[in-house]
CSV table of C-alpha atoms in Angstrom, one decimal:
chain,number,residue,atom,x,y,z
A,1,UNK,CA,35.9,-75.1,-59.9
A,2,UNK,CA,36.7,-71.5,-58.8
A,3,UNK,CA,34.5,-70.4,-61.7
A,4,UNK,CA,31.4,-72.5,-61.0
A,5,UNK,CA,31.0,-71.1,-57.3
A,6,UNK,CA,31.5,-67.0,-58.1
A,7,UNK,CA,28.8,-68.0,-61.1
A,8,UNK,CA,26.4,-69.4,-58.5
A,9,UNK,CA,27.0,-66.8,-56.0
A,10,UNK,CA,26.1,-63.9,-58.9
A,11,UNK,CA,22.9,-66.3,-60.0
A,12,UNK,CA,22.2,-66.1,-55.8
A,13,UNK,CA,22.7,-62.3,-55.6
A,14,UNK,CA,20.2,-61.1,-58.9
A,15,UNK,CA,17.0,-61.2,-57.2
A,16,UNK,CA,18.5,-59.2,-54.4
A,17,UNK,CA,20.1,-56.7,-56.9
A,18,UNK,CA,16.6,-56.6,-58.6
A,19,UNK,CA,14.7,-55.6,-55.7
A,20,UNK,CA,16.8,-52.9,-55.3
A,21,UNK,CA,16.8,-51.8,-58.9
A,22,UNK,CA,12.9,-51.8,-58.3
A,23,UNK,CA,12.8,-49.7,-55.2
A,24,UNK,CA,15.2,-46.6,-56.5
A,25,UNK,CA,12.2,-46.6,-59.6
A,26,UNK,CA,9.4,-46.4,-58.0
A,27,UNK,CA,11.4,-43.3,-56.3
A,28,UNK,CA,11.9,-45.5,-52.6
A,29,UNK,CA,14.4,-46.1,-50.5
A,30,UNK,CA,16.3,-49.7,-50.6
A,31,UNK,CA,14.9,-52.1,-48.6
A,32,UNK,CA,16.0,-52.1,-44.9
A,33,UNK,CA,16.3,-48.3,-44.5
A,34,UNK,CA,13.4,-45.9,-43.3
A,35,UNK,CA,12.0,-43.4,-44.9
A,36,UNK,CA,12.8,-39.3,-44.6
A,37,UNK,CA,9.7,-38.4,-41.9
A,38,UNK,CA,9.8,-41.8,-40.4
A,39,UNK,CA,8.5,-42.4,-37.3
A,40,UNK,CA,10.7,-42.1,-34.0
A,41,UNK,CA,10.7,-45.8,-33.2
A,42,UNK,CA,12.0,-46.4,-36.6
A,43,UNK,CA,14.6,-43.9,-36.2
A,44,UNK,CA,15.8,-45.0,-33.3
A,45,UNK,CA,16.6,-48.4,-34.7
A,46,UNK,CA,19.1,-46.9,-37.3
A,47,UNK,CA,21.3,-44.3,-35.6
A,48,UNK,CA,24.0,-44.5,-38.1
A,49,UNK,CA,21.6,-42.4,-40.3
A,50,UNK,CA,21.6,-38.3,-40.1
A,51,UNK,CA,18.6,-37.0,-39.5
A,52,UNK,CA,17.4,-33.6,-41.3
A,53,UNK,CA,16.5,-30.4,-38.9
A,54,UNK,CA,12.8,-30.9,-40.1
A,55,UNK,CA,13.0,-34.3,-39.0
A,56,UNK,CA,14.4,-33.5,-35.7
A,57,UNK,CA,11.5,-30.4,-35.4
A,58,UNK,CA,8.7,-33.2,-36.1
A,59,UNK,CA,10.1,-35.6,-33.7
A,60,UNK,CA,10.1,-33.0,-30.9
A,61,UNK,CA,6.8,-31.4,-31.5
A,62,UNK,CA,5.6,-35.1,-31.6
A,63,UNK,CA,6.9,-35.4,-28.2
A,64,UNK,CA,5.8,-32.3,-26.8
A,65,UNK,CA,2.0,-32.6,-28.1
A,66,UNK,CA,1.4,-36.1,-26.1
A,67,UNK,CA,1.5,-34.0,-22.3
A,68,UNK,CA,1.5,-30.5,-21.2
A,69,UNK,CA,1.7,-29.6,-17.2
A,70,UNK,CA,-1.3,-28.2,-15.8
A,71,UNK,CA,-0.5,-26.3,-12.8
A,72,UNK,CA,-3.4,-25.5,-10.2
A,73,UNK,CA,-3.0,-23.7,-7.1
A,74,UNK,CA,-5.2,-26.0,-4.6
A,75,UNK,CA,-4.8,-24.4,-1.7
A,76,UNK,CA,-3.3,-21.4,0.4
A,77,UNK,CA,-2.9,-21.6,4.2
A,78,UNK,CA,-1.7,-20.6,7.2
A,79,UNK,CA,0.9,-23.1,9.1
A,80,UNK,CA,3.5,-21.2,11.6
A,81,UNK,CA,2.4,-17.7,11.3
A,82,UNK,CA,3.8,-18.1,7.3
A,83,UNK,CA,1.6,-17.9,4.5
A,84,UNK,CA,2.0,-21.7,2.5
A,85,UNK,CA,0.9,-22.2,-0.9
A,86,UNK,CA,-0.2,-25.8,-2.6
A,87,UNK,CA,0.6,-26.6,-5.8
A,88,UNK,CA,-0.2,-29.4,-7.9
A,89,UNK,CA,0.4,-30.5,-11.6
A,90,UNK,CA,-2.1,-31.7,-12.6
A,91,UNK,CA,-1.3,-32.8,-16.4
A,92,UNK,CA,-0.3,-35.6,-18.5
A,93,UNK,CA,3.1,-33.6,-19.0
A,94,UNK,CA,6.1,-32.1,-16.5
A,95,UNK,CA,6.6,-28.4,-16.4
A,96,UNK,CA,8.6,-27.4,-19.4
A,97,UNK,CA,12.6,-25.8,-19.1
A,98,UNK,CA,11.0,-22.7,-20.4
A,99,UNK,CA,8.2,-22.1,-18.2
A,100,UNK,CA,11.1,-23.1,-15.1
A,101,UNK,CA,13.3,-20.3,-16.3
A,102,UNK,CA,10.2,-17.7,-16.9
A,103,UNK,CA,7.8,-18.9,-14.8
A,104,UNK,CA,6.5,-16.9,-11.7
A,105,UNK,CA,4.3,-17.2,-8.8
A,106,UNK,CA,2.9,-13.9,-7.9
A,107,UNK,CA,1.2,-13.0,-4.8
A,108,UNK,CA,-0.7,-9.8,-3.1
A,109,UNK,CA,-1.9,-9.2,0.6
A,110,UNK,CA,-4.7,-6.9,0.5
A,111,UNK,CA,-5.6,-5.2,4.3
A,112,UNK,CA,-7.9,-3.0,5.8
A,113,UNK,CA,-7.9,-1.2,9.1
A,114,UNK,CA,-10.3,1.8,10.5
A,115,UNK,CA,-7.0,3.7,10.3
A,116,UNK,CA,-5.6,3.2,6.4
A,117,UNK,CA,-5.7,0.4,4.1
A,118,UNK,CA,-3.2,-0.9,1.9
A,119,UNK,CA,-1.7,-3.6,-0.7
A,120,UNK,CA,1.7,-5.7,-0.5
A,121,UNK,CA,3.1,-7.4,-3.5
A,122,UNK,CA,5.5,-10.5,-3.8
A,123,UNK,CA,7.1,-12.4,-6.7
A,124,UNK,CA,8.0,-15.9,-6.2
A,125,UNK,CA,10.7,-17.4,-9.5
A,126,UNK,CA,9.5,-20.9,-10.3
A,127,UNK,CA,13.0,-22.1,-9.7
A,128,UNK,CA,12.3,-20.8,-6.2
A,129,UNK,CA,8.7,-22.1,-5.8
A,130,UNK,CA,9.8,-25.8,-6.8
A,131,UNK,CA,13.9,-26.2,-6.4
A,132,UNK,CA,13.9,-29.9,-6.8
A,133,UNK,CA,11.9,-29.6,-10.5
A,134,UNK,CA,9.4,-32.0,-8.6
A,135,UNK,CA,6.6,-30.2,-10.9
A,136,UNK,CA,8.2,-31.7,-13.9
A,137,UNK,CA,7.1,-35.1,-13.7
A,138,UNK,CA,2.9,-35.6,-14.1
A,139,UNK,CA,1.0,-35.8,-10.6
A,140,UNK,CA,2.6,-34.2,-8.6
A,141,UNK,CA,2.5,-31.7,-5.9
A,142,UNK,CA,4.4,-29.6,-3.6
A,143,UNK,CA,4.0,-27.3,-0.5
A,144,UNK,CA,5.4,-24.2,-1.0
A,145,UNK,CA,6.9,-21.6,2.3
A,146,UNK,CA,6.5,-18.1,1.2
A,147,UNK,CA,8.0,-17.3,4.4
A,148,UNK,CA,6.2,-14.2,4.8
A,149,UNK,CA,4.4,-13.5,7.9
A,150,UNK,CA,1.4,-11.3,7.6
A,151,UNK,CA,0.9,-7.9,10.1
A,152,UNK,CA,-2.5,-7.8,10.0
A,153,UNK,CA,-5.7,-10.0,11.0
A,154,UNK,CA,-7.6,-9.9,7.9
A,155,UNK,CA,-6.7,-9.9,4.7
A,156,UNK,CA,-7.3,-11.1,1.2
A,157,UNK,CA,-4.5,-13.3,-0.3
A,158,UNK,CA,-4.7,-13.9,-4.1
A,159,UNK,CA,-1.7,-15.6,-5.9
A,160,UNK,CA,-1.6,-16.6,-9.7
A,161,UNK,CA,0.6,-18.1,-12.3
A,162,UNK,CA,2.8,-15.6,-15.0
A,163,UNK,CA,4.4,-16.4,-17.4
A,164,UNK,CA,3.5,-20.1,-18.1
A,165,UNK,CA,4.1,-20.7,-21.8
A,166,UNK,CA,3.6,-24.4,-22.1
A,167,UNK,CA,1.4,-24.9,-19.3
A,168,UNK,CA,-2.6,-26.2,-20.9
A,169,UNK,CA,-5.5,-27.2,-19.2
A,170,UNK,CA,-8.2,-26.1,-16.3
A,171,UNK,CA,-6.5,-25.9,-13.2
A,172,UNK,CA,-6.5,-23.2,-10.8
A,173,UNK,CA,-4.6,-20.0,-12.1
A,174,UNK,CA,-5.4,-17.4,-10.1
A,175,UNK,CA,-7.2,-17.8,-6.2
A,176,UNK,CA,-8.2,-15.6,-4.2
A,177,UNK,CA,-9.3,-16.3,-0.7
A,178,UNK,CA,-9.9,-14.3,2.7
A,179,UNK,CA,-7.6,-15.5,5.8
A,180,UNK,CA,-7.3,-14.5,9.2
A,181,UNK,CA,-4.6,-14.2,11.1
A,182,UNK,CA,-4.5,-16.0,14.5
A,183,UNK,CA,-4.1,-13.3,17.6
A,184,UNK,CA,-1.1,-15.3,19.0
A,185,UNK,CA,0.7,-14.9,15.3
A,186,UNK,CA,0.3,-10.8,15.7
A,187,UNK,CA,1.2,-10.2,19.3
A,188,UNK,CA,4.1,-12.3,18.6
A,189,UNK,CA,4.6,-9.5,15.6
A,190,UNK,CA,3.7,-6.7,17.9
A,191,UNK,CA,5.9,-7.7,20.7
A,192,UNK,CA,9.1,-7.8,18.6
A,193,UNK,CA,8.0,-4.6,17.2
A,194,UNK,CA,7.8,-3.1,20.8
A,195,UNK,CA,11.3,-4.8,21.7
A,196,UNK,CA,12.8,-3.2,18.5
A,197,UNK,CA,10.9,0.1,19.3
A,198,UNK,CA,12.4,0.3,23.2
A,199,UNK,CA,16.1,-0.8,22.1
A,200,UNK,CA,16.4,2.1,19.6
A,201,UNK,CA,15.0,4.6,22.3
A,202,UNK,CA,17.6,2.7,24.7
A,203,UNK,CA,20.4,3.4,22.2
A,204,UNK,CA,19.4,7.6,22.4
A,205,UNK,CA,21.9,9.7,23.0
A,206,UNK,CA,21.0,12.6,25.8
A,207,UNK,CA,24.3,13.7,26.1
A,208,UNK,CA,24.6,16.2,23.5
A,209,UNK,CA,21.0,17.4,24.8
A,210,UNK,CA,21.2,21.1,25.6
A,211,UNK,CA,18.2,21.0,28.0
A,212,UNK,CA,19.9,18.0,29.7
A,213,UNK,CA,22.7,20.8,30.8
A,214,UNK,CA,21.8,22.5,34.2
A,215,UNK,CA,24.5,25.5,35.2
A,216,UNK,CA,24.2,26.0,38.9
A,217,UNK,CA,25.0,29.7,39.1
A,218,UNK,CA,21.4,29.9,36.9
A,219,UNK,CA,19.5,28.4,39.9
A,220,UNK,CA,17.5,31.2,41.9
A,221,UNK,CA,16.8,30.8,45.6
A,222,UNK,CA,14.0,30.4,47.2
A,223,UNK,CA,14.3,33.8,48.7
A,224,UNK,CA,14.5,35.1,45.3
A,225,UNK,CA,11.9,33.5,43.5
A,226,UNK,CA,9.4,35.6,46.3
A,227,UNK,CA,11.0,38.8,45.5
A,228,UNK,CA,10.8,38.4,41.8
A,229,UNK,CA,7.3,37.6,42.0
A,230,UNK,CA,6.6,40.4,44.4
A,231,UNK,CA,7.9,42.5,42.4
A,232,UNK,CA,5.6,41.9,39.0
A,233,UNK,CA,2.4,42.4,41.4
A,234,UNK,CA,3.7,45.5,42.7
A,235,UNK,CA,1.4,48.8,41.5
């Protein structure tokens, strides 16, 4: 009895062990397990198998090709006497962990007065620009506080992108714009300039000022005073 039911159960099992046989010839895998360079999907659905470093490099350039960030600088402002900067990712993709390490935000104030003329620098990390990473998801946008306050009326503001490695597409890399500062935003400047100027005149020393020391016995008298004069207009 024992005999009859492992003989059916080997009959049952041939086409199975057939298929297989027939698979390793024509130089495939056996059925049920995916090929090397299968897709990810497929992958996924056997984790049990190890995946080849040329695999894993396929996979994640897959990945990476289907969205880039594309970061455009929409607008720059004035809001509280600071400079403000609006930024918006425009892409089908985030902003990559590279470009957030790398990534800068550079900035230059170019003025003009009828006495001199000059040109002020900044640099802005990523990581400081967008703390939160909230440029790492598609659409999206963020207002960014340079915090610095401008000392003169007009100037010309350009800011642009550096070091942006996986960042495609057309946005707005480099702006430059004119912007005038408000009156009220430089006398608030100048005033605390003149407060700073009086308090360090206030904090002067005189008393180690020799010509704040007057000996008496130096001082002439009235009477003298006439006589020495006299005396130079005498013949």
């Amino acid at each position: 009895m024992g005999a009859k039911i492992l003989l059916k159960m080997k009959i049952a099992l041939l086409p199975l062990f057939f298929l297989i046989l027939v698979s390793y010839a024509f130089g495939e895998n056996p059925v049920g397990f995916p090929n090397p360079g299968a897709s990810k999907d497929l992958i996924e659905k056997f984790p049990y198998q190890k995946r080849t470093e040329q695999q894993n490099n396929n996979i994640a350039s897959t990945s990476s090709s289907q969205g880039f960030s594309d970061l455009s600088i929409e607008r720059i402002y004035l809001r509280g006497c600071s400079i403000h900067v609006n930024i918006v990712n425009k892409g089908s993709g985030g902003v990559s962990p590279k470009d957030y390490k790398g990534g800068k935000l550079l900035m230059t104030l170019q003025w003009q007065t009828p006495m001199a003329a000059g040109l002020s620098p900044y640099s802005f990390p990523l990581t400081q620009v967008d703390p939160n990473a909230v440029l790492s998801r598609p659409n999206t946008w963020i207002d960014f506080n340079t915090k610095v306050k401008p000392k003169h009326q007009d100037l010309i503001v350009r800011v642009w992108f550096e070091n942006l490695k996986d960042d495609k597409g057309k946005g707005k890399k480099d702006v430059n714009i004119k912007l005038s500062i408000p009156v009220n935003c430089l006398e608030n400047r100048e005033t605390a300039n003149s407060k700073d100027n009086v308090n360090m005149v206030g904090r002067v020393d005189l008393s180690h000022s020799t010509s704040s020391r007057i000996n008496p016995d130096n001082v002439l008298s009235t009477s003298e005073r006439d006589q020495n004069i006299n005396r130079k207009f005498e013949i």
